[in-house]
């Protein structure tokens, strides 16, 4: 049976046997018992499914992985300690020294640092493109050493919407793996595999958990990429000497996820903790309901701010005048999520005054949980940049990022209203 997404939210990833607990127990154990030596040996050789050490797999983490894989329509998922470790392990699964990543420049700041500063120290280069650039320009960045194209469905804080068709066509033409960070859209609003992506990355610390309770990340394998015989991916086509000569491209499915778990989880760790997997699994129960409410609240707030005389501009794809409205109608027709950015007329001081006057909405670096929160990048995450550098980074100094929660929308708007009176 294939179920709809809201059904998968509450039923996916775990099915107890008779007499077992209805929701997944927290398997708070590093290790697992086996009577027969051969049973353990089969697990080590990947000849049998099961658990032998929690750094590689754990039943509670597996329940969460199963739910996210089903929601995204992928063939397998890997629960990671954080969104950042998910992106890092995904990159290492395909890239080594001398390889490169072709990435959108409109990505999460932490991922940008990973690609622009840390990976180059290990000999992995990143070539950034403006996601609004024409395909011909993006294509020029690809060469025989390109192993990954990386993008975000809804970019933060520019709230740009990805043109999947444009990127998927390039990825197909060159036979390059197409990865999408789907954190701010979630599979409820957009499923990247349906638009040609091969890999989905999540920071489950955001909407999937939803409560700001558990850090986590997920890599989802779409199972829709042809590694077999693709010269770009020699490491999938040559025997893995560290795994008894296993050739990943010869596996019947989940080739990427298997290589990622067998090599990267084994060597680098960074698996999700059972406790966080439990909380995130539970959080996903309400994901479909929450995304509906985040989206409708943000749409109302965006419309309110757009008509306010003290507001310079508002970025949210629900607004008909927004540059990405057309793309959102195609790729996120059921709602555009709770993230929006806006500019307050005046200088940095006006933005600070507004932020401090808020009573319900709190100042936080986090986004995408049930509570509304704001951040002023120019005085926090981007405070070392000059006014000109801020403009270049697409973060004007008057930009306020608002993550709209699931409170009553009238209360959110009333708080914005009273705070704007102080400006
Ligand atoms: C937060 C975030 C990340 C990083 O995730 P962590 O769980 O904080 O490591 C990656 N991508 C996006 C879009 C994010 O919002």
Tab-separated table of C-alpha atoms and ligand atoms in Angstrom:
chain	number	residue	atom	x	y	z
A	1	UNK	CA	0.000	0.000	0.000
A	2	UNK	CA	1.255	3.470	-0.700
A	3	UNK	CA	-0.067	6.093	1.672
A	4	UNK	CA	-0.426	9.842	1.475
A	5	UNK	CA	2.095	12.021	3.295
A	6	UNK	CA	-0.095	12.907	6.275
A	7	UNK	CA	-0.732	9.192	6.846
A	8	UNK	CA	2.995	8.418	6.642
A	9	UNK	CA	3.621	11.130	9.262
A	10	UNK	CA	1.762	9.107	11.899
A	11	UNK	CA	2.180	5.539	10.604
A	12	UNK	CA	5.564	5.504	8.861
A	13	UNK	CA	8.874	3.989	9.878
A	14	UNK	CA	7.748	1.609	12.589
A	15	UNK	CA	5.359	-1.302	12.841
A	16	UNK	CA	5.376	-3.282	16.110
A	17	UNK	CA	4.904	-7.027	16.298
A	18	UNK	CA	2.124	-8.362	18.523
A	19	UNK	CA	2.637	-7.327	22.115
A	20	UNK	CA	5.396	-4.831	21.369
A	21	UNK	CA	5.218	-1.143	22.271
A	22	UNK	CA	3.078	0.872	19.869
A	23	UNK	CA	5.611	3.634	19.452
A	24	UNK	CA	9.321	2.871	19.020
A	25	UNK	CA	11.121	2.280	22.310
A	26	UNK	CA	14.333	4.232	22.867
A	27	UNK	CA	16.967	1.565	22.278
A	28	UNK	CA	19.482	3.130	24.609
A	29	UNK	CA	22.155	0.526	23.960
A	30	UNK	CA	25.452	0.687	22.124
A	31	UNK	CA	25.544	-3.023	21.520
A	32	UNK	CA	23.438	-6.079	20.559
A	33	UNK	CA	23.430	-9.726	21.561
A	34	UNK	CA	23.904	-12.684	19.198
A	35	UNK	CA	24.141	-16.387	20.027
A	36	UNK	CA	25.928	-17.466	16.868
A	37	UNK	CA	29.257	-16.162	15.601
A	38	UNK	CA	28.059	-16.606	12.028
A	39	UNK	CA	25.059	-14.280	12.617
A	40	UNK	CA	27.444	-11.496	13.635
A	41	UNK	CA	29.786	-12.242	10.721
A	42	UNK	CA	26.870	-11.928	8.264
A	43	UNK	CA	26.025	-8.515	9.680
A	44	UNK	CA	29.629	-7.343	9.353
A	45	UNK	CA	29.659	-8.508	5.725
A	46	UNK	CA	26.362	-6.685	4.989
A	47	UNK	CA	24.882	-10.107	4.108
A	48	UNK	CA	22.133	-9.743	6.717
A	49	UNK	CA	20.129	-6.814	8.074
A	50	UNK	CA	20.378	-6.106	11.764
A	51	UNK	CA	22.228	-4.254	14.452
A	52	UNK	CA	25.627	-4.829	15.942
A	53	UNK	CA	26.909	-1.435	17.053
A	54	UNK	CA	24.999	1.833	17.455
A	55	UNK	CA	27.634	3.905	15.594
A	56	UNK	CA	26.383	2.131	12.429
A	57	UNK	CA	22.692	1.548	13.113
A	58	UNK	CA	20.197	1.525	15.965
A	59	UNK	CA	16.522	0.429	16.028
A	60	UNK	CA	15.179	3.813	17.241
A	61	UNK	CA	17.269	5.685	14.697
A	62	UNK	CA	16.023	3.205	12.069
A	63	UNK	CA	12.394	4.033	12.909
A	64	UNK	CA	13.079	7.719	12.281
A	65	UNK	CA	15.095	6.968	9.136
A	66	UNK	CA	12.232	4.853	7.828
A	67	UNK	CA	9.691	7.585	8.418
A	68	UNK	CA	11.746	10.272	6.674
A	69	UNK	CA	12.650	7.963	3.764
A	70	UNK	CA	8.941	7.166	3.271
A	71	UNK	CA	7.926	10.839	3.510
A	72	UNK	CA	10.502	11.836	0.887
A	73	UNK	CA	9.777	8.805	-1.314
A	74	UNK	CA	13.414	7.644	-1.100
A	75	UNK	CA	14.777	4.105	-0.783
A	76	UNK	CA	16.857	4.578	2.401
A	77	UNK	CA	17.845	7.230	4.914
A	78	UNK	CA	20.660	7.774	7.376
A	79	UNK	CA	20.062	9.580	10.679
A	80	UNK	CA	22.967	11.873	11.545
A	81	UNK	CA	23.963	13.806	14.656
A	82	UNK	CA	23.110	17.146	13.001
A	83	UNK	CA	22.244	18.714	9.677
A	84	UNK	CA	25.877	19.739	9.296
A	85	UNK	CA	27.133	16.176	9.769
A	86	UNK	CA	24.571	14.996	7.196
A	87	UNK	CA	25.965	17.407	4.574
A	88	UNK	CA	29.550	16.564	5.528
A	89	UNK	CA	29.058	12.791	5.298
A	90	UNK	CA	27.125	13.129	2.033
A	91	UNK	CA	30.012	15.123	0.533
A	92	UNK	CA	32.639	12.621	1.725
A	93	UNK	CA	30.678	9.688	0.283
A	94	UNK	CA	31.377	10.969	-3.235
A	95	UNK	CA	34.263	13.465	-2.919
A	96	UNK	CA	37.962	13.076	-2.242
A	97	UNK	CA	40.944	15.424	-2.651
A	98	UNK	CA	40.961	16.879	-6.172
A	99	UNK	CA	37.182	16.636	-6.598
A	100	UNK	CA	34.741	19.526	-6.582
A	101	UNK	CA	31.186	20.431	-5.611
A	102	UNK	CA	29.090	22.825	-7.675
A	103	UNK	CA	26.845	24.584	-5.175
A	104	UNK	CA	24.222	27.253	-5.073
A	105	UNK	CA	25.484	30.296	-3.173
A	106	UNK	CA	22.031	30.705	-1.574
A	107	UNK	CA	22.544	28.065	1.110
A	108	UNK	CA	22.586	27.883	4.897
A	109	UNK	CA	25.560	29.793	6.405
A	110	UNK	CA	27.005	26.705	8.105
A	111	UNK	CA	26.956	24.725	4.851
A	112	UNK	CA	28.532	27.695	3.067
A	113	UNK	CA	31.434	27.655	5.570
A	114	UNK	CA	31.829	23.891	5.207
A	115	UNK	CA	32.058	24.188	1.415
A	116	UNK	CA	34.003	27.470	1.180
A	117	UNK	CA	36.468	27.093	4.064
A	118	UNK	CA	36.704	23.611	5.601
A	119	UNK	CA	36.451	21.209	2.640
A	120	UNK	CA	39.084	23.152	0.618
A	121	UNK	CA	41.578	22.382	3.431
A	122	UNK	CA	41.079	18.712	2.510
A	123	UNK	CA	41.482	19.365	-1.201
A	124	UNK	CA	37.757	19.475	-2.056
A	125	UNK	CA	36.885	22.631	-3.966
A	126	UNK	CA	33.463	24.276	-4.199
A	127	UNK	CA	32.341	26.368	-7.167
A	128	UNK	CA	29.387	28.563	-6.236
A	129	UNK	CA	26.642	29.729	-8.584
A	130	UNK	CA	23.785	32.173	-8.248
A	131	UNK	CA	20.660	29.943	-8.354
A	132	UNK	CA	18.952	32.585	-10.512
A	133	UNK	CA	21.719	32.384	-13.142
A	134	UNK	CA	20.891	30.846	-16.544
A	135	UNK	CA	21.728	27.139	-17.038
A	136	UNK	CA	24.582	27.934	-19.484
A	137	UNK	CA	26.429	29.810	-16.757
A	138	UNK	CA	25.965	27.105	-14.137
A	139	UNK	CA	27.037	24.398	-16.589
A	140	UNK	CA	30.404	26.063	-17.144
A	141	UNK	CA	31.376	25.189	-13.567
A	142	UNK	CA	31.076	21.444	-14.146
A	143	UNK	CA	34.116	19.384	-15.139
A	144	UNK	CA	35.092	15.701	-14.903
A	145	UNK	CA	35.979	16.153	-11.215
A	146	UNK	CA	32.521	17.442	-10.228
A	147	UNK	CA	30.881	14.926	-7.897
A	148	UNK	CA	27.923	16.801	-6.471
A	149	UNK	CA	25.511	19.606	-7.334
A	150	UNK	CA	24.173	21.109	-4.096
A	151	UNK	CA	21.132	23.357	-3.638
A	152	UNK	CA	18.336	24.261	-1.186
A	153	UNK	CA	14.596	24.096	-1.928
A	154	UNK	CA	13.869	27.251	0.096
A	155	UNK	CA	17.019	29.256	0.814
A	156	UNK	CA	17.659	30.967	4.111
A	157	UNK	CA	17.518	33.999	4.663
A	158	UNK	CA	16.963	35.059	1.036
A	159	UNK	CA	13.823	32.812	0.805
A	160	UNK	CA	14.665	32.015	-2.832
A	161	UNK	CA	12.794	29.053	-4.321
A	162	UNK	CA	14.820	26.526	-6.325
A	163	UNK	CA	14.094	26.043	-10.019
A	164	UNK	CA	14.344	22.225	-9.915
A	165	UNK	CA	13.835	21.690	-13.657
A	166	UNK	CA	16.804	23.882	-14.524
A	167	UNK	CA	19.203	22.146	-12.136
A	168	UNK	CA	17.887	18.618	-12.757
A	169	UNK	CA	18.462	19.043	-16.517
A	170	UNK	CA	22.098	20.034	-15.917
A	171	UNK	CA	22.644	17.156	-13.476
A	172	UNK	CA	21.193	14.660	-15.982
A	173	UNK	CA	23.159	16.033	-18.922
A	174	UNK	CA	26.485	15.572	-17.113
A	175	UNK	CA	25.582	12.540	-14.993
A	176	UNK	CA	26.263	14.365	-11.717
A	177	UNK	CA	24.526	13.547	-8.435
A	178	UNK	CA	21.953	16.258	-7.587
A	179	UNK	CA	21.556	16.954	-3.840
A	180	UNK	CA	18.915	19.189	-2.279
A	181	UNK	CA	18.769	20.467	1.293
A	182	UNK	CA	15.019	20.254	1.873
A	183	UNK	CA	15.057	21.449	5.507
A	184	UNK	CA	12.863	24.529	5.144
A	185	UNK	CA	10.321	23.029	2.750
A	186	UNK	CA	10.051	19.504	4.250
A	187	UNK	CA	8.556	16.657	2.179
A	188	UNK	CA	5.117	17.937	3.129
A	189	UNK	CA	5.530	20.997	0.885
A	190	UNK	CA	7.983	19.632	-1.689
A	191	UNK	CA	9.473	16.236	-2.522
A	192	UNK	CA	12.702	16.848	-4.453
A	193	UNK	CA	12.901	13.270	-5.824
A	194	UNK	CA	9.748	13.977	-7.834
A	195	UNK	CA	11.654	16.847	-9.492
A	196	UNK	CA	14.847	14.996	-10.419
A	197	UNK	CA	16.953	15.233	-7.248
A	198	UNK	CA	18.985	12.146	-6.269
A	199	UNK	CA	19.809	12.974	-2.673
A	200	UNK	CA	17.907	14.897	0.002
A	201	UNK	CA	19.558	16.403	3.079
A	202	UNK	CA	17.700	17.529	6.195
A	203	UNK	CA	18.548	19.340	9.336
A	204	UNK	CA	15.896	17.565	11.418
A	205	UNK	CA	16.669	20.112	14.162
A	206	UNK	CA	14.134	22.334	12.365
A	207	UNK	CA	10.625	21.422	11.136
A	208	UNK	CA	10.966	17.617	11.320
A	209	UNK	CA	11.486	17.702	15.085
A	210	UNK	CA	9.466	20.890	15.240
A	211	UNK	CA	9.834	21.490	18.958
A	212	UNK	CA	13.418	22.774	19.082
A	213	UNK	CA	14.124	19.775	21.308
A	214	UNK	CA	16.524	17.555	19.348
A	215	UNK	CA	19.476	18.218	17.075
A	216	UNK	CA	19.683	15.910	14.085
A	217	UNK	CA	20.193	15.457	10.375
A	218	UNK	CA	19.131	13.018	7.668
A	219	UNK	CA	20.543	11.916	4.320
A	220	UNK	CA	17.891	10.370	2.060
A	221	UNK	CA	18.912	8.237	-0.907
A	222	UNK	CA	16.523	8.604	-3.858
A	223	UNK	CA	17.759	5.316	-5.368
A	224	UNK	CA	17.348	6.985	-8.764
A	225	UNK	CA	20.944	7.629	-9.798
A	226	UNK	CA	22.906	5.391	-12.124
A	227	UNK	CA	26.337	4.820	-10.603
A	228	UNK	CA	26.994	1.625	-12.567
A	229	UNK	CA	29.619	2.290	-15.213
A	230	UNK	CA	29.536	6.062	-14.590
A	231	UNK	CA	33.236	6.968	-14.815
A	232	UNK	CA	32.715	10.044	-12.686
A	233	UNK	CA	32.044	7.736	-9.721
A	234	UNK	CA	34.998	5.344	-9.758
A	235	UNK	CA	34.651	4.797	-6.004
A	236	UNK	CA	31.243	3.181	-6.616
A	237	UNK	CA	32.537	0.980	-9.417
A	238	UNK	CA	35.807	-0.239	-7.913
A	239	UNK	CA	36.011	-2.847	-5.122
A	240	UNK	CA	36.083	-1.329	-1.621
A	241	UNK	CA	39.136	-3.004	-0.083
A	242	UNK	CA	37.953	-1.915	3.363
A	243	UNK	CA	34.754	-3.943	2.764
A	244	UNK	CA	35.952	-7.263	1.342
A	245	UNK	CA	35.982	-5.935	-2.206
A	246	UNK	CA	32.335	-4.835	-2.223
A	247	UNK	CA	31.340	-2.876	-5.371
A	248	UNK	CA	28.622	-0.416	-4.335
A	249	UNK	CA	27.322	0.129	-7.872
A	250	UNK	CA	26.493	-3.596	-8.023
A	251	UNK	CA	24.115	-3.454	-5.047
A	252	UNK	CA	20.423	-3.905	-5.988
A	253	UNK	CA	19.400	-0.647	-4.253
A	254	UNK	CA	20.427	2.127	-1.823
A	255	UNK	CA	23.930	2.254	-3.286
A	256	UNK	CA	24.651	5.734	-1.973
A	257	UNK	CA	23.204	5.108	1.493
A	258	UNK	CA	25.053	1.797	1.827
A	259	UNK	CA	28.411	3.346	0.929
A	260	UNK	CA	27.742	6.308	3.211
A	261	UNK	CA	26.906	4.104	6.188
A	262	UNK	CA	29.524	1.413	5.554
A	263	UNK	CA	32.404	3.844	5.038
A	264	UNK	CA	31.519	7.212	6.522
A	265	UNK	CA	29.523	6.236	9.598
A	266	UNK	CA	32.067	3.532	10.285
A	267	UNK	CA	35.035	5.907	10.035
A	268	UNK	CA	33.634	9.237	11.198
A	269	UNK	CA	30.747	8.395	13.488
A	270	UNK	CA	28.249	11.245	13.791
A	271	UNK	CA	25.181	9.008	13.900
A	272	UNK	CA	22.018	10.396	15.482
A	273	UNK	CA	21.505	9.497	19.150
A	274	UNK	CA	18.586	7.134	19.963
A	275	UNK	CA	17.038	9.751	22.266
A	276	UNK	CA	17.079	12.410	19.529
A	277	UNK	CA	15.758	9.910	16.996
A	278	UNK	CA	12.840	9.166	19.314
A	279	UNK	CA	12.007	12.857	19.757
A	280	UNK	CA	12.344	13.530	16.037
A	281	UNK	CA	10.198	10.500	15.149
A	282	UNK	CA	7.540	11.802	17.527
A	283	UNK	CA	7.848	15.327	16.111
A	284	UNK	CA	7.138	14.048	12.601
A	285	UNK	CA	3.728	12.761	13.759
A	286	UNK	CA	2.397	16.316	13.459
A	287	UNK	CA	4.575	17.524	10.577
A	288	UNK	CA	1.796	17.695	7.978
A	289	UNK	CA	-0.496	19.642	10.299
A	290	UNK	CA	2.261	21.980	11.378
A	291	UNK	CA	3.485	22.797	7.864
A	292	UNK	CA	-0.057	23.697	6.861
A	293	UNK	CA	-0.286	26.112	9.810
A	294	UNK	CA	3.259	27.521	9.429
A	295	UNK	CA	2.475	28.244	5.783
A	296	UNK	CA	-0.928	29.848	6.328
A	297	UNK	CA	0.394	31.931	9.242
A	298	UNK	CA	3.409	33.121	7.244
A	299	UNK	CA	1.178	34.012	4.302
A	300	UNK	CA	-0.992	36.181	6.567
A	301	UNK	CA	2.014	37.790	8.256
A	302	UNK	CA	3.695	38.467	4.885
A	303	UNK	CA	0.554	40.154	3.554
A	304	UNK	CA	0.249	42.229	6.746
A	305	UNK	CA	3.898	43.372	6.655
A	306	UNK	CA	3.780	44.104	2.912
A	307	UNK	CA	1.005	46.633	3.488
A	308	UNK	CA	2.639	48.299	6.535
A	309	UNK	CA	3.975	51.842	5.938
A	310	UNK	CA	7.098	51.268	8.077
A	311	UNK	CA	8.133	48.179	6.107
A	312	UNK	CA	10.454	48.599	3.138
A	313	UNK	CA	10.100	45.138	1.541
A	314	UNK	CA	8.994	41.563	2.371
A	315	UNK	CA	10.320	38.289	0.937
A	316	UNK	CA	7.900	35.350	1.005
A	317	UNK	CA	6.885	33.408	-2.083
A	318	UNK	CA	3.182	33.560	-1.127
A	319	UNK	CA	3.140	37.254	-2.150
A	320	UNK	CA	1.990	37.634	-5.771
A	321	UNK	CA	4.648	40.315	-6.390
A	322	UNK	CA	7.461	38.073	-5.090
A	323	UNK	CA	10.118	37.131	-7.647
A	324	UNK	CA	9.729	33.425	-6.760
A	325	UNK	CA	5.920	33.313	-6.679
A	326	UNK	CA	5.695	31.475	-10.022
A	327	UNK	CA	8.301	28.882	-8.999
A	328	UNK	CA	6.465	28.391	-5.702
A	329	UNK	CA	3.171	27.791	-7.542
A	330	UNK	CA	4.889	24.969	-9.392
A	331	UNK	CA	7.087	23.378	-6.703
A	332	UNK	CA	5.381	24.334	-3.414
A	333	UNK	CA	1.709	24.680	-4.340
A	334	UNK	CA	0.360	23.681	-0.905
A	335	UNK	CA	2.223	26.347	1.067
A	336	UNK	CA	5.623	27.990	1.170
A	337	UNK	CA	6.597	27.393	4.790
A	338	UNK	CA	7.057	29.677	7.761
A	339	UNK	CA	10.298	31.470	6.879
A	340	UNK	CA	10.195	35.062	5.734
A	341	UNK	CA	12.509	38.052	5.642
A	342	UNK	CA	11.636	41.727	5.625
A	343	UNK	CA	13.300	45.121	5.789
A	344	UNK	CA	12.334	47.900	8.173
A	345	UNK	CA	12.572	51.405	6.752
A	346	UNK	CA	15.522	53.254	8.287
A	347	UNK	CA	18.897	52.096	9.570
A	348	UNK	CA	20.190	49.253	11.746
A	349	UNK	CA	19.097	51.084	14.918
A	350	UNK	CA	15.445	50.955	13.842
A	351	UNK	CA	15.652	47.197	13.325
A	352	UNK	CA	17.192	46.743	16.796
A	353	UNK	CA	14.486	48.914	18.391
A	354	UNK	CA	11.799	46.818	16.705
A	355	UNK	CA	13.356	43.524	17.769
A	356	UNK	CA	13.688	44.558	21.402
A	357	UNK	CA	10.079	45.748	21.537
A	358	UNK	CA	8.717	42.323	20.541
A	359	UNK	CA	6.977	40.540	23.404
A	360	UNK	CA	5.615	37.249	22.065
A	361	UNK	CA	8.175	36.691	19.314
A	362	UNK	CA	11.639	35.979	20.748
A	363	UNK	CA	15.133	36.691	19.425
A	364	UNK	CA	16.865	33.392	18.598
A	365	UNK	CA	19.360	31.990	16.139
A	366	UNK	CA	17.136	28.929	15.646
A	367	UNK	CA	14.389	28.776	13.012
A	368	UNK	CA	11.560	26.502	11.967
A	369	UNK	CA	10.062	25.323	15.221
A	370	UNK	CA	6.575	25.829	16.640
A	371	UNK	CA	7.404	29.186	18.320
A	372	UNK	CA	7.781	32.390	16.319
A	373	UNK	CA	11.260	33.891	16.488
A	374	UNK	CA	13.330	36.611	14.854
A	375	UNK	CA	16.954	37.291	14.086
A	376	UNK	CA	18.723	40.402	12.871
A	377	UNK	CA	21.671	39.018	10.855
A	378	UNK	CA	23.465	42.390	10.534
A	379	UNK	CA	23.914	42.621	14.293
A	380	UNK	CA	24.382	38.881	15.000
A	381	UNK	CA	25.375	36.171	12.483
A	382	UNK	CA	26.744	38.684	9.938
A	383	UNK	CA	27.945	41.452	12.309
A	384	UNK	CA	31.590	41.383	11.144
A	385	UNK	CA	30.546	42.382	7.606
A	386	UNK	CA	30.533	45.987	6.335
A	387	UNK	CA	27.402	47.522	4.825
A	388	UNK	CA	28.733	46.792	1.320
A	389	UNK	CA	29.654	43.186	2.177
A	390	UNK	CA	26.187	42.684	3.633
A	391	UNK	CA	24.605	43.827	0.368
A	392	UNK	CA	26.876	41.455	-1.564
A	393	UNK	CA	25.868	38.534	0.660
A	394	UNK	CA	22.233	39.339	-0.113
A	395	UNK	CA	21.631	40.390	3.493
A	396	UNK	CA	20.725	44.094	3.580
A	397	UNK	CA	21.465	45.692	6.964
A	398	UNK	CA	17.781	46.279	7.625
A	399	UNK	CA	16.883	42.607	7.019
A	400	UNK	CA	14.947	40.899	9.799
A	401	UNK	CA	14.452	37.144	9.488
A	402	UNK	CA	11.186	35.917	10.949
A	403	UNK	CA	10.391	32.263	11.499
A	404	UNK	CA	6.627	32.218	11.821
A	405	UNK	CA	5.403	29.676	14.376
A	406	UNK	CA	2.050	27.983	14.823
A	407	UNK	CA	0.610	30.413	17.394
A	408	UNK	CA	-2.666	32.133	16.583
A	409	UNK	CA	-1.858	34.408	13.627
A	410	UNK	CA	-3.745	37.344	15.200
A	411	UNK	CA	-1.391	37.245	18.199
A	412	UNK	CA	1.694	37.162	15.979
A	413	UNK	CA	0.448	40.124	13.947
A	414	UNK	CA	-0.554	42.059	17.096
A	415	UNK	CA	2.974	41.636	18.468
A	416	UNK	CA	4.527	42.879	15.197
A	417	UNK	CA	2.067	45.802	15.199
A	418	UNK	CA	2.946	46.980	18.719
A	419	UNK	CA	6.698	46.550	18.126
A	420	UNK	CA	6.548	48.571	14.884
A	421	UNK	CA	5.060	51.462	16.868
A	422	UNK	CA	8.478	51.808	18.574
A	423	UNK	CA	10.215	52.390	15.242
B	1	LIG	C1	20.012	24.529	10.425
B	1	LIG	C2	20.269	24.152	9.030
B	1	LIG	C3	21.334	23.301	8.689
B	1	LIG	C4	22.286	22.761	9.710
B	1	LIG	O1	21.667	21.898	10.568
B	1	LIG	P1	22.113	21.614	12.096
B	1	LIG	O2	21.145	20.585	12.526
B	1	LIG	O3	22.017	22.917	12.828
B	1	LIG	O4	23.511	21.110	12.024
B	1	LIG	C5	21.489	22.947	7.358
B	1	LIG	N1	20.657	23.435	6.404
B	1	LIG	C6	19.640	24.274	6.702
B	1	LIG	C7	18.770	24.784	5.606
B	1	LIG	C8	19.410	24.664	8.015
B	1	LIG	O5	18.406	25.503	8.291
